[in-house]
Amino acid sequence: MPEVLSATPGLYPLPDWAKDELAGLKGRQKGGLISGDEGEAIVAAYEQAREEVVDLQTDAGLDLAVEGQLRWDDMLAHPLAVADAVETRGIVRYYDNNNFYREPVVTDDLAASGDVGAELDAASGHVDDGLAAVLPGPYTLADLAADEHYGDSESFLAAVADFLAAEAEQFSDVETLFLLEPSLLESPPGDGADERASEAIDAVASATDADVVAHTYWESHGGDGSLDEKVYAHLLDADIDAVGFDLVADHEGSTYLINEYGCTDDVALGVVDGQNTLVEDTEEVAERVEWTLSNTPGADFETVYATINTPTFYLPSSKFEEKLETLGALELTEVTA
Amino acid sequence: MSNRPADNREQFRPEDHENDNFLLTTVVGSYKKPKWLDRARELYEDPEDGFGDEEWEEAKDDAARLITDEHERSDLDVVVDGEMRRKEMVEYFAHLIDGYEFNGRVKVWGHNYFDKPSVADEVEYGEEWLVDEYEFTSDVADSPVKVPITGPYTLANWTFNEAYDTDEELAYDLAELVNTEIERLVDAGARYIQIDEPALATTPDDHAIVGECLERIVADIPEEVRIGLHVCYGDYSRIYPEVLDYPVDELDLELTNGDYEQIDVFTEPEFTLDLALGVVDNHTAEVESVAEIKENIKQGFKVVPPEQLTISPDCGLKLLPREIAYEKMANMVQAAREVEAELDAGEIDVGYAAPEVSADD
């Protein structure tokens, strides 16, 4: 019987009051977004919002809290958007969603900014224990960015991995690190690149003492709907503690991979839908966890992170809060395998 | 059963049109709202302000009259009211359709939010959608009026689906409602309908679903009614040539924004619909010169002959300052008229490679 911990992969919606207040303080245009040197009023608004979303998680009973990443205007590309040696240019679309980000263009040697670490430090004061950090995975971040400095995709991926590793080295008091890797499904690496993607994840994971979850989500439009088998097999070579699966998008494909190729000692199961306002009840979520464990009989997981499948900024605040409560109540339901 | 593309373009040629060639000029639809209309909405939405239904209706009528007039002053052949009554292209319709509910705003980018609705029950035709809007605009306009309507695929795709097993089923149900509305519009006299499906470009693998929706929408719509489809942003090579099978008369595309890098996509196989070509960029506040727009228009001749070409901005102009939007429209019309005259004079070498198609066809 594994230990089941309720958690989320971060990237929360701003509370409604903060949507209005920060739009007023920062403006709605490209030039008004986070740059890393915002003024006092903006810092204060984010501080208040951060405390609220950390408290929400505590009140909901989540085992592992995240900072919320409320400052991330560019939802996955944020660490690059605030880094030196990066210019943000046109507005481009995130995958097939109706969400956009400023294209980060790397124009010089990348160096960690410490921005994410500072956010975690600010959040740690509101959490007794069990703080989780969130970063884009190196493959995803390199996929979303443009390179005008390193010259080829191999060097660029390695540089992005080093950059994220240097960010992670600055994290203190972090129990778990979620590396978000949707690009492994949305634009899967081919031969050779799949191995390099794994090495890049390994480089980031090796830079921290925290448990590392490489969290994958969405269905692959380029493949058969699941994480590509070779990509998955290579991912298992990285020094990570858990692979994260999107059970909402593809539960059968995910269990097939686990049964066919094995898995890490721990696993993250995305069992709550982060992109739909239909709120699951806790019993239904528990059944999804149980179904996954009973359909992967060869695996003997030590820790299961029961999570929302994707970041949650897609949701209106009210439904987001209800989903946190559903997930947080999971420990009240017996999960057997 | 409708047979499209249909020969329904000439009805929009103005009686006093000076040139033999005719490049139909129009806009995609949305337009910057006057600041006072935004203020009026705030007053209306605050129950303590005493700004009631009657005042709010009057404000919307005044704005629709104003922007329709602005379109006519720019000499467009076909006008709209700038969608003054619509806050957003999904939200407006979702408020009118039974089965939808609203739970709050979600992020689009930065601090721009969208009141993304949820379908919590089977959708049904509820309140009237656009007939009143069309009748009002027609009354105040001397020019023909186009009606933009958000397509069922986008209404389904940009919605949280809580009630249907798949978004595809939801889209088909919504297509029946859109069909109902278009039949009502046709009965009211509308002769130019534009179905907006921007979501298609974000999920090109679903082009067959959009096609099936369109079949349901245009069933029994007479051929004299011009049906356009607007798609913007994205990799068009992933939906072409499949879109040629859609039962529409005209395909409206955003191409200026990408410097026409994708124009060659539409040259092979032959483009058999009418092409509504974006020739000014709605993303930039720099007004393109007439000369520049004329060159953009000529890009269209790589795809279709002049008699299949409609001239339009890339997309709606709602994010531009009004004076900039107006200047873009005015320059666009002037450029179209100059290109027509040069075509009449044989001064433009039309690159379209289908000489058997003559202007008399």
XYZ file of C-alpha atoms in Angstrom:
698
model
C 0.000 0.000 0.000
C 1.751 3.149 -1.143
C 1.586 6.433 0.674
C -0.861 8.704 -1.169
C -0.088 12.430 -1.078
C -2.457 15.015 -2.497
C -0.657 17.681 -4.521
C -0.977 19.907 -7.585
C 1.423 20.785 -10.387
C 0.936 24.482 -9.661
C 0.240 27.499 -11.880
C -2.900 28.727 -10.193
C -5.446 31.294 -11.328
C -5.160 34.659 -9.612
C -7.913 35.366 -7.084
C -10.574 37.537 -8.759
C -9.721 40.682 -6.775
C -6.082 40.325 -7.862
C -7.074 39.971 -11.525
C -8.589 43.451 -11.391
C -6.027 45.069 -9.126
C -3.001 43.786 -11.031
C -4.507 44.585 -14.429
C -4.854 48.141 -13.161
C -1.325 48.249 -11.749
C 0.432 46.498 -14.621
C -1.759 47.214 -17.629
C -3.071 44.734 -20.129
C -0.450 45.125 -22.814
C 2.743 43.283 -23.595
C 4.982 45.922 -22.015
C 3.151 45.747 -18.692
C 3.887 42.154 -17.829
C 6.279 40.842 -15.186
C 9.900 41.677 -15.803
C 11.379 40.775 -12.431
C 11.752 44.339 -11.113
C 8.156 45.281 -10.336
C 7.298 48.046 -7.897
C 6.050 47.936 -4.307
C 2.307 47.979 -4.967
C 2.588 45.082 -7.399
C 4.822 43.106 -5.027
C 2.324 43.670 -2.224
C -0.633 42.499 -4.319
C 1.161 39.319 -5.276
C 2.246 38.739 -1.680
C -1.365 38.918 -0.509
C -2.579 36.670 -3.319
C 0.218 34.164 -2.646
C -0.716 33.921 1.006
C -4.350 33.353 0.012
C -3.642 30.469 -2.340
C -1.232 28.800 0.086
C -3.887 29.072 2.791
C -6.463 27.632 0.404
C -4.318 24.537 0.016
C -3.793 24.208 3.762
C -7.497 24.643 4.436
C -8.362 22.114 1.730
C -6.061 19.586 3.371
C -3.523 19.128 0.574
C -0.431 17.237 1.675
C 1.911 19.228 -0.504
C 1.497 22.955 -1.159
C 2.831 24.986 -4.077
C 3.581 28.667 -4.226
C 0.995 29.094 -6.969
C 3.198 30.789 -9.575
C 0.777 33.712 -9.634
C 3.448 36.056 -11.005
C 3.896 33.898 -14.077
C 2.328 35.971 -16.850
C 4.004 33.627 -19.318
C 2.706 30.428 -17.849
C 5.535 28.049 -18.685
C 8.035 30.431 -20.231
C 8.254 32.672 -17.138
C 11.764 31.671 -15.937
C 13.185 32.754 -19.287
C 10.961 35.832 -19.599
C 12.558 37.343 -16.472
C 16.132 36.189 -17.192
C 18.955 38.313 -18.495
C 20.140 37.385 -21.970
C 16.523 36.871 -23.017
C 14.383 39.219 -25.096
C 10.625 38.738 -25.094
C 9.100 39.393 -28.492
C 5.754 38.658 -30.173
C 2.730 37.029 -28.586
C 2.534 33.370 -29.547
C 0.019 30.652 -28.780
C 0.576 27.886 -26.227
C 0.034 24.597 -28.017
C -3.603 24.234 -29.121
C -5.000 26.342 -26.304
C -6.474 29.800 -26.420
C -3.597 31.034 -24.223
C -0.638 33.096 -25.250
C 2.854 33.998 -24.062
C 5.636 36.358 -24.996
C 8.131 34.476 -27.112
C 11.423 34.312 -25.199
C 14.416 34.698 -27.475
C 17.774 33.779 -25.983
C 20.426 36.182 -27.221
C 23.379 35.569 -24.871
C 24.707 33.144 -22.243
C 21.868 32.122 -19.918
C 22.305 32.669 -16.192
C 19.884 31.880 -13.376
C 17.948 34.877 -12.033
C 16.861 33.387 -8.699
C 13.352 34.654 -9.399
C 11.584 31.349 -8.735
C 13.669 30.686 -5.620
C 12.676 34.067 -4.208
C 9.001 33.229 -4.732
C 9.471 29.959 -2.880
C 11.194 31.734 -0.007
C 8.243 34.108 0.201
C 5.805 31.193 0.270
C 7.738 29.114 2.784
C 6.718 31.452 5.591
C 3.090 30.417 5.086
C 3.696 26.654 5.053
C 4.630 24.478 8.021
C 6.080 21.740 5.842
C 5.605 20.118 2.466
C 6.360 22.934 0.004
C 6.694 21.896 -3.639
C 8.463 23.869 -6.341
C 7.372 24.013 -9.971
C 9.528 24.608 -13.022
C 9.017 24.007 -16.712
C 10.945 20.950 -17.796
C 14.022 21.684 -19.892
C 12.657 19.997 -23.010
C 9.436 22.003 -22.826
C 11.139 25.305 -22.072
C 13.603 24.860 -24.939
C 10.695 23.884 -27.202
C 8.780 27.065 -26.371
C 11.764 29.400 -26.682
C 13.820 30.617 -29.626
C 17.591 30.519 -29.751
C 19.724 33.232 -31.318
C 22.865 32.437 -29.388
C 23.715 28.767 -28.900
C 23.365 27.865 -32.551
C 21.910 24.354 -32.554
C 19.091 22.589 -30.764
C 21.392 20.204 -28.912
C 23.491 22.977 -27.354
C 20.422 25.042 -26.663
C 18.649 22.241 -24.788
C 21.758 21.606 -22.705
C 22.018 25.320 -21.909
C 18.359 25.516 -20.875
C 18.870 22.460 -18.660
C 21.911 24.068 -17.020
C 19.924 27.260 -16.552
C 17.062 25.428 -14.828
C 19.513 23.392 -12.749
C 21.094 26.628 -11.544
C 17.629 27.944 -10.635
C 16.819 24.739 -8.746
C 20.104 24.913 -6.817
C 18.841 28.143 -5.267
C 15.663 26.566 -3.873
C 15.632 26.143 -0.106
C 13.227 24.109 2.040
C 11.641 22.410 -0.945
C 10.411 18.871 -0.530
C 9.390 18.137 -4.103
C 10.059 19.623 -7.530
C 7.525 19.259 -10.329
C 9.094 19.600 -13.765
C 6.288 20.251 -16.244
C 6.908 18.557 -19.576
C 3.830 18.871 -21.829
C 6.038 19.219 -24.894
C 7.078 15.579 -24.509
C 3.572 14.854 -25.812
C 2.719 17.939 -27.842
C 5.946 18.008 -29.859
C 7.657 14.723 -29.023
C 11.408 14.435 -29.493
C 12.487 12.062 -32.233
C 15.395 9.663 -32.363
C 18.387 11.042 -30.527
C 16.463 14.019 -29.250
C 14.495 11.703 -26.942
C 17.682 10.610 -25.229
C 18.893 14.210 -24.967
C 15.547 15.273 -23.467
C 16.032 12.635 -20.792
C 19.604 13.800 -20.131
C 18.386 17.378 -19.807
C 15.764 16.353 -17.249
C 18.427 14.372 -15.447
C 20.662 17.461 -15.302
C 17.957 19.501 -13.586
C 16.918 16.686 -11.257
C 20.504 16.121 -10.177
C 20.818 19.739 -9.061
C 18.373 19.426 -6.184
C 17.929 17.249 -3.121
C 14.164 17.468 -3.509
C 12.144 14.568 -4.882
C 11.647 15.250 -8.571
C 8.465 14.523 -10.529
C 8.716 14.797 -14.309
C 5.069 15.576 -14.964
C 3.692 14.910 -18.432
C 0.230 15.905 -19.569
C -2.197 16.131 -22.502
C -2.665 13.740 -25.344
C -0.096 13.434 -28.057
C -1.503 14.734 -31.327
C 1.542 13.577 -33.235
C 1.366 9.996 -31.979
C -1.304 7.593 -30.799
C -2.513 9.751 -27.933
C -0.053 8.552 -25.309
C 3.445 9.497 -24.379
C 5.641 7.998 -27.087
C 7.042 4.653 -25.919
C 10.657 5.472 -26.735
C 10.382 8.870 -25.118
C 9.000 7.211 -22.007
C 11.674 4.537 -21.955
C 14.374 7.206 -22.134
C 12.630 9.290 -19.486
C 12.994 6.400 -17.052
C 16.775 6.674 -17.456
C 16.744 10.146 -15.882
C 17.485 10.435 -12.180
C 13.919 11.308 -11.240
C 11.782 9.983 -8.412
C 8.452 9.966 -10.227
C 6.883 10.229 -13.649
C 3.635 12.170 -13.730
C 0.812 10.888 -15.953
C -2.313 12.621 -17.206
C -4.951 10.022 -16.387
C -7.760 12.357 -17.456
C -6.455 12.593 -21.007
C -5.385 8.974 -21.403
C -5.663 6.465 -18.579
C -5.311 3.301 -20.681
C -2.227 4.505 -22.538
C -0.603 5.547 -19.277
C -1.141 2.201 -17.570
C 0.067 0.416 -20.692
C 3.362 2.288 -20.487
C 3.793 1.435 -16.810
C 3.041 -2.231 -17.434
C 5.210 -2.474 -20.524
C 8.265 -0.505 -19.435
C 8.020 -0.302 -15.663
C 8.049 2.966 -13.784
C 9.844 4.997 -11.175
C 9.513 4.082 -7.500
C 7.063 6.933 -7.019
C 4.396 8.128 -9.435
C 2.173 11.188 -9.915
C -1.360 10.452 -11.086
C -3.250 13.340 -12.661
C -6.753 12.310 -11.619
C -8.568 15.661 -11.358
C -9.319 17.581 -14.558
C -7.567 20.946 -14.480
C -9.192 22.133 -17.689
C -12.866 21.573 -17.086
C -15.240 23.222 -14.636
C -17.073 19.949 -13.917
C -16.073 19.274 -10.316
C -15.367 15.634 -9.493
C -16.337 14.246 -6.100
C -13.669 12.810 -3.854
C -14.977 9.276 -4.211
C -14.629 9.478 -7.983
C -11.059 10.748 -7.627
C -10.244 7.940 -5.221
C -11.635 5.435 -7.714
C -9.361 6.810 -10.413
C -6.322 6.365 -8.171
C -7.457 2.883 -7.229
C -8.160 1.938 -10.839
C -4.669 2.981 -11.872
C -2.996 1.059 -9.068
C -5.027 -2.069 -9.651
C -4.309 -1.932 -13.377
C -0.549 -1.714 -12.865
C -0.069 -4.882 -10.834
C 3.640 -5.148 -11.571
C 4.432 -1.769 -10.091
C 5.104 -1.399 -6.396
C 4.935 2.316 -5.781
C 6.224 3.802 -2.561
C 4.588 7.201 -2.941
C 1.646 8.168 -5.124
C 1.082 11.865 -5.720
C -2.625 12.287 -6.460
C -2.757 15.479 -8.484
C -4.692 17.696 -10.823
C -3.610 16.615 -14.308
C -2.546 20.023 -15.629
C -1.803 23.478 -14.287
C -5.029 25.110 -13.129
C -4.845 28.676 -14.458
C -7.316 27.481 -17.113
C -10.075 27.461 -14.506
C -12.190 30.236 -13.017
C -11.244 30.771 -9.359
C -14.460 29.367 -7.902
C -14.166 26.003 -9.664
C -10.426 25.873 -8.980
C -11.117 26.181 -5.256
C -13.763 23.453 -5.371
C -11.305 21.131 -7.105
C -8.671 21.812 -4.450
C -11.207 20.825 -1.819
C -12.027 17.615 -3.672
C -8.375 16.672 -3.870
C -7.601 17.720 -0.330
C -10.376 15.503 1.018
C -8.829 12.469 -0.658
C -7.000 11.395 2.476
C -10.378 10.915 4.115
C -11.195 8.177 1.629
C -9.547 4.811 1.886
C -7.479 3.962 -1.162
C -6.733 0.304 -1.552
C -4.693 -1.454 -4.153
C -29.618 21.048 -50.849
C -27.406 24.046 -51.381
C -24.794 23.932 -54.094
C -21.775 25.917 -52.993
C -19.798 27.885 -53.893
C -22.726 29.736 -55.420
C -22.848 32.689 -57.794
C -24.100 35.271 -55.326
C -21.452 37.976 -55.341
C -22.756 40.490 -57.878
C -25.657 41.545 -55.656
C -23.133 43.440 -53.532
C -21.698 45.524 -56.415
C -22.814 49.133 -55.822
C -24.998 50.577 -58.616
C -22.603 53.469 -59.117
C -19.475 51.303 -59.117
C -17.026 52.961 -61.510
C -14.853 50.063 -62.625
C -15.604 46.944 -64.655
C -13.635 44.847 -62.203
C -15.125 44.548 -58.770
C -13.149 43.627 -55.671
C -15.777 43.313 -52.959
C -14.641 45.251 -49.867
C -15.818 44.452 -46.370
C -14.540 43.897 -42.811
C -14.415 40.847 -40.569
C -16.720 42.426 -38.024
C -15.659 43.561 -34.586
C -14.638 47.180 -34.034
C -13.383 49.333 -31.202
C -16.251 50.411 -28.982
C -16.548 54.099 -28.118
C -15.302 54.707 -24.568
C -18.703 56.011 -23.568
C -20.275 52.670 -24.477
C -17.856 50.835 -22.174
C -18.731 53.354 -19.479
C -22.434 52.831 -20.117
C -21.979 49.072 -19.698
C -20.270 49.646 -16.341
C -23.180 51.815 -15.248
C -25.678 49.237 -16.461
C -23.905 46.395 -14.661
C -23.807 48.323 -11.376
C -27.283 47.997 -9.854
C -26.740 51.116 -7.759
C -26.272 53.464 -10.707
C -29.896 53.587 -11.843
C -28.870 53.087 -15.477
C -31.689 50.857 -16.664
C -32.570 48.579 -19.580
C -33.978 51.405 -21.655
C -30.873 53.568 -21.311
C -28.600 50.620 -22.040
C -30.542 49.702 -25.191
C -30.393 53.315 -26.333
C -26.633 53.411 -25.763
C -26.105 50.260 -27.824
C -28.344 51.545 -30.614
C -26.428 54.815 -30.699
C -23.088 53.017 -30.856
C -24.291 50.641 -33.573
C -25.577 53.610 -35.604
C -22.274 55.432 -35.135
C -20.004 52.564 -36.185
C -22.217 51.501 -39.085
C -21.925 55.081 -40.303
C -18.157 54.934 -39.791
C -18.003 51.861 -42.009
C -20.110 53.587 -44.665
C -17.945 56.703 -44.584
C -14.951 54.530 -45.355
C -16.866 53.422 -48.504
C -16.909 49.710 -47.770
C -19.225 47.799 -50.127
C -20.618 45.667 -47.305
C -20.770 46.939 -43.713
C -21.413 45.629 -40.210
C -22.184 47.466 -36.970
C -18.823 46.616 -35.405
C -20.504 44.103 -33.086
C -21.344 46.900 -30.658
C -23.854 44.734 -28.833
C -21.394 41.892 -28.272
C -18.812 41.898 -25.498
C -16.966 38.841 -26.741
C -17.537 36.330 -29.517
C -18.375 33.276 -27.391
C -19.724 35.001 -24.299
C -22.400 36.940 -26.219
C -24.000 33.812 -27.655
C -23.517 31.712 -24.531
C -25.664 34.189 -22.596
C -28.505 33.577 -25.064
C -28.305 29.786 -25.347
C -30.039 27.613 -22.745
C -27.625 25.120 -21.178
C -24.733 27.548 -20.680
C -23.631 28.987 -17.344
C -20.855 31.342 -16.264
C -18.421 30.657 -13.421
C -15.875 33.449 -13.746
C -12.952 34.705 -15.778
C -9.976 32.745 -17.075
C -6.664 33.965 -18.379
C -6.028 34.400 -22.099
C -2.656 36.087 -21.724
C -1.086 38.500 -19.290
C -3.920 40.370 -17.594
C -6.434 39.750 -20.330
C -9.300 37.539 -19.260
C -12.214 35.837 -20.918
C -15.484 34.978 -19.193
C -15.285 31.428 -20.466
C -18.676 29.755 -20.060
C -19.519 26.164 -19.176
C -22.085 23.987 -20.900
C -23.816 22.439 -17.914
C -26.826 20.985 -19.748
C -27.938 20.167 -23.304
C -27.937 23.324 -25.380
C -31.225 24.683 -26.682
C -32.236 27.784 -28.585
C -33.157 30.328 -25.922
C -33.396 34.054 -26.519
C -33.161 35.666 -29.951
C -29.528 36.085 -31.093
C -28.979 38.446 -33.996
C -32.166 39.220 -35.897
C -32.833 42.459 -34.006
C -29.207 43.492 -34.528
C -29.441 42.772 -38.264
C -32.723 44.597 -38.695
C -31.450 47.650 -36.857
C -28.211 47.797 -38.859
C -30.075 47.329 -42.142
C -32.409 50.178 -41.252
C -29.594 52.614 -40.559
C -27.305 51.491 -43.415
C -27.586 52.341 -47.103
C -25.077 49.603 -47.971
C -25.636 45.856 -47.771
C -25.034 44.423 -44.296
C -23.006 41.349 -43.411
C -23.809 39.335 -40.277
C -20.868 37.723 -38.479
C -21.866 34.798 -36.271
C -19.594 32.666 -34.110
C -19.449 29.141 -35.477
C -20.483 26.065 -33.506
C -17.021 24.544 -33.406
C -15.574 27.649 -31.735
C -18.607 27.928 -29.440
C -17.920 24.343 -28.348
C -14.135 24.469 -28.285
C -13.818 27.690 -26.272
C -16.246 26.427 -23.651
C -15.952 24.105 -20.657
C -17.941 21.029 -21.618
C -19.638 19.513 -18.579
C -22.673 18.000 -20.272
C -21.620 16.155 -23.428
C -19.415 13.079 -23.756
C -17.380 14.798 -26.469
C -16.865 18.330 -27.761
C -17.816 16.966 -31.177
C -21.353 16.110 -30.019
C -21.658 19.534 -28.453
C -20.513 21.197 -31.684
C -23.150 19.328 -33.713
C -25.928 20.360 -31.347
C -24.712 23.954 -31.516
C -24.629 23.706 -35.314
C -28.374 23.031 -35.289
C -28.883 26.212 -33.262
C -26.687 28.247 -35.603
C -28.702 26.848 -38.507
C -31.907 27.969 -36.808
C -30.500 31.449 -36.326
C -29.291 31.763 -39.906
C -32.683 30.674 -41.221
C -34.242 33.415 -39.100
C -31.728 35.924 -40.405
C -32.446 34.897 -43.990
C -36.169 35.304 -43.367
C -35.414 38.784 -42.064
C -33.592 39.599 -45.302
C -29.916 38.879 -44.553
C -27.940 37.988 -47.664
C -24.359 37.784 -46.376
C -23.491 35.593 -43.391
C -19.971 35.118 -42.072
C -19.317 32.159 -39.792
C -16.352 32.806 -37.507
C -14.317 29.727 -36.634
C -10.974 30.893 -35.217
C -10.734 27.716 -33.126
C -10.253 25.694 -36.307
C -6.758 27.094 -36.767
C -5.783 26.002 -33.255
C -7.044 22.442 -33.688
C -6.605 21.727 -37.382
C -6.985 17.981 -36.898
C -10.673 18.661 -36.353
C -11.327 20.077 -39.821
C -13.775 17.260 -40.585
C -15.867 18.186 -37.548
C -16.039 21.784 -38.746
C -17.059 20.512 -42.181
C -19.859 18.419 -40.704
C -21.035 21.426 -38.658
C -21.119 23.555 -41.795
C -23.178 20.944 -43.648
C -25.777 21.196 -40.893
C -25.621 24.977 -40.848
C -26.138 25.619 -44.553
C -28.707 22.899 -45.137
C -31.689 24.629 -46.774
C -30.009 28.054 -46.834
C -30.749 29.387 -50.345
C -27.892 29.957 -52.740
C -28.505 33.692 -53.065
C -27.333 34.006 -49.463
C -23.583 34.410 -49.398
C -21.913 32.203 -46.774
C -18.373 33.075 -45.697
C -16.073 31.312 -43.255
C -13.487 33.302 -41.297
C -10.447 31.469 -39.939
C -7.487 33.274 -38.431
C -4.049 32.494 -37.034
C -2.283 29.172 -37.424
C -0.742 26.852 -39.943
C -3.128 26.858 -42.889
C -1.293 24.019 -44.606
C -2.913 21.725 -42.061
C -6.434 22.613 -43.226
C -5.824 23.071 -46.955
C -7.076 21.737 -49.343
C -9.685 20.062 -47.078
C -11.442 23.413 -46.556
C -12.298 23.511 -50.257
C -14.883 20.822 -49.556
C -16.689 23.024 -47.071
C -20.168 24.120 -48.233
C -19.326 27.839 -48.191
C -18.912 30.488 -50.870
C -15.960 32.345 -49.432
C -13.020 31.660 -47.147
C -11.715 34.651 -45.184
C -8.089 34.427 -44.023
C -5.507 36.311 -41.975
C -2.373 36.642 -44.101
C -0.931 40.148 -43.671
C 0.210 39.349 -40.133
C 2.523 36.653 -41.529
C 3.745 38.757 -44.484
C 1.949 36.392 -46.883
C 4.419 33.610 -46.154
C 1.519 31.166 -46.353
C 0.006 32.445 -49.618
C 1.540 29.599 -51.629
C -0.383 27.091 -49.510
C -3.497 28.040 -51.473
C -2.087 27.782 -54.988
C -2.043 24.006 -55.247
C -4.578 22.559 -55.762
C -6.616 25.313 -57.375
C -8.563 27.494 -54.933
C -12.162 26.881 -55.920
C -13.919 29.133 -53.382
C -13.913 32.910 -53.296
C -10.999 34.237 -51.260
C -11.509 37.005 -48.704
C -7.957 38.203 -48.309
C -6.686 40.003 -45.224
C -4.783 43.035 -46.551
C -4.320 45.160 -43.405
C -2.950 43.950 -40.078
C -5.313 44.235 -37.119
C -2.426 43.567 -34.702
C -0.493 46.760 -35.433
C -1.524 50.375 -34.933
C 0.560 51.493 -37.919
C -1.709 52.444 -40.811
C -0.630 50.746 -44.006
C -0.308 53.083 -46.985
C -2.553 52.704 -50.025
C 0.475 51.630 -52.071
C 1.367 48.983 -49.517
C -2.177 47.635 -49.417
C -2.289 47.482 -53.204
C 0.718 45.174 -53.133
C -1.021 43.043 -50.526
C -4.121 42.826 -52.712
C -1.991 41.621 -55.608
C -0.879 38.701 -53.447
C -4.459 37.470 -53.791
C -4.059 37.164 -57.556
C -1.599 34.340 -56.960
C -4.577 32.352 -55.739
C -7.748 33.557 -57.466
C -8.779 35.832 -60.342
C -10.204 39.252 -59.426
C -13.812 38.092 -59.656
C -13.181 35.668 -56.780
C -11.361 38.135 -54.553
C -12.842 39.930 -51.549
C -10.781 42.546 -49.706
C -10.816 42.605 -45.927
C -8.679 43.259 -42.853
C -6.921 40.237 -41.327
C -9.425 40.020 -38.503
C -11.713 42.200 -36.403
C -10.426 45.706 -35.612
C -11.684 45.898 -32.030
C -8.252 46.221 -30.420
C -7.183 49.250 -32.484
C -7.849 52.900 -31.670
C -10.882 54.030 -33.666
C -9.064 56.580 -35.804
C -6.463 53.978 -36.759
C -9.149 51.416 -37.593
C -10.978 53.970 -39.718
C -7.850 54.959 -41.637
C -7.044 51.314 -42.299
C -10.535 50.734 -43.722
C -10.467 53.899 -45.837
C -7.025 53.154 -47.254
C -8.075 49.574 -47.921
C -11.090 50.662 -49.974
C -9.083 53.232 -51.909
C -6.427 50.613 -52.670
C -9.079 48.181 -53.909
C -10.619 50.796 -56.207
C -7.202 51.716 -57.628
C -6.363 48.071 -58.254
C -9.717 47.618 -60.025
C -8.957 50.587 -62.296
C -5.517 49.222 -63.065
C -7.037 45.829 -63.840
C -9.502 47.520 -66.199
C -6.610 49.254 -67.894
C -4.657 46.004 -68.219
C -1.855 47.420 -66.094
C -1.768 44.583 -63.599
C -0.360 41.219 -64.526
C -2.664 38.792 -62.769
C -0.549 35.808 -61.799
C -3.463 33.444 -61.489
C -2.690 30.394 -63.630
C -6.123 29.475 -64.949
C -6.644 31.443 -68.164
C -9.797 29.519 -69.096
C -11.635 31.279 -66.265
C -12.761 34.603 -67.657
C -14.363 37.549 -65.923
C -17.615 36.698 -67.686
C -18.022 33.325 -66.058
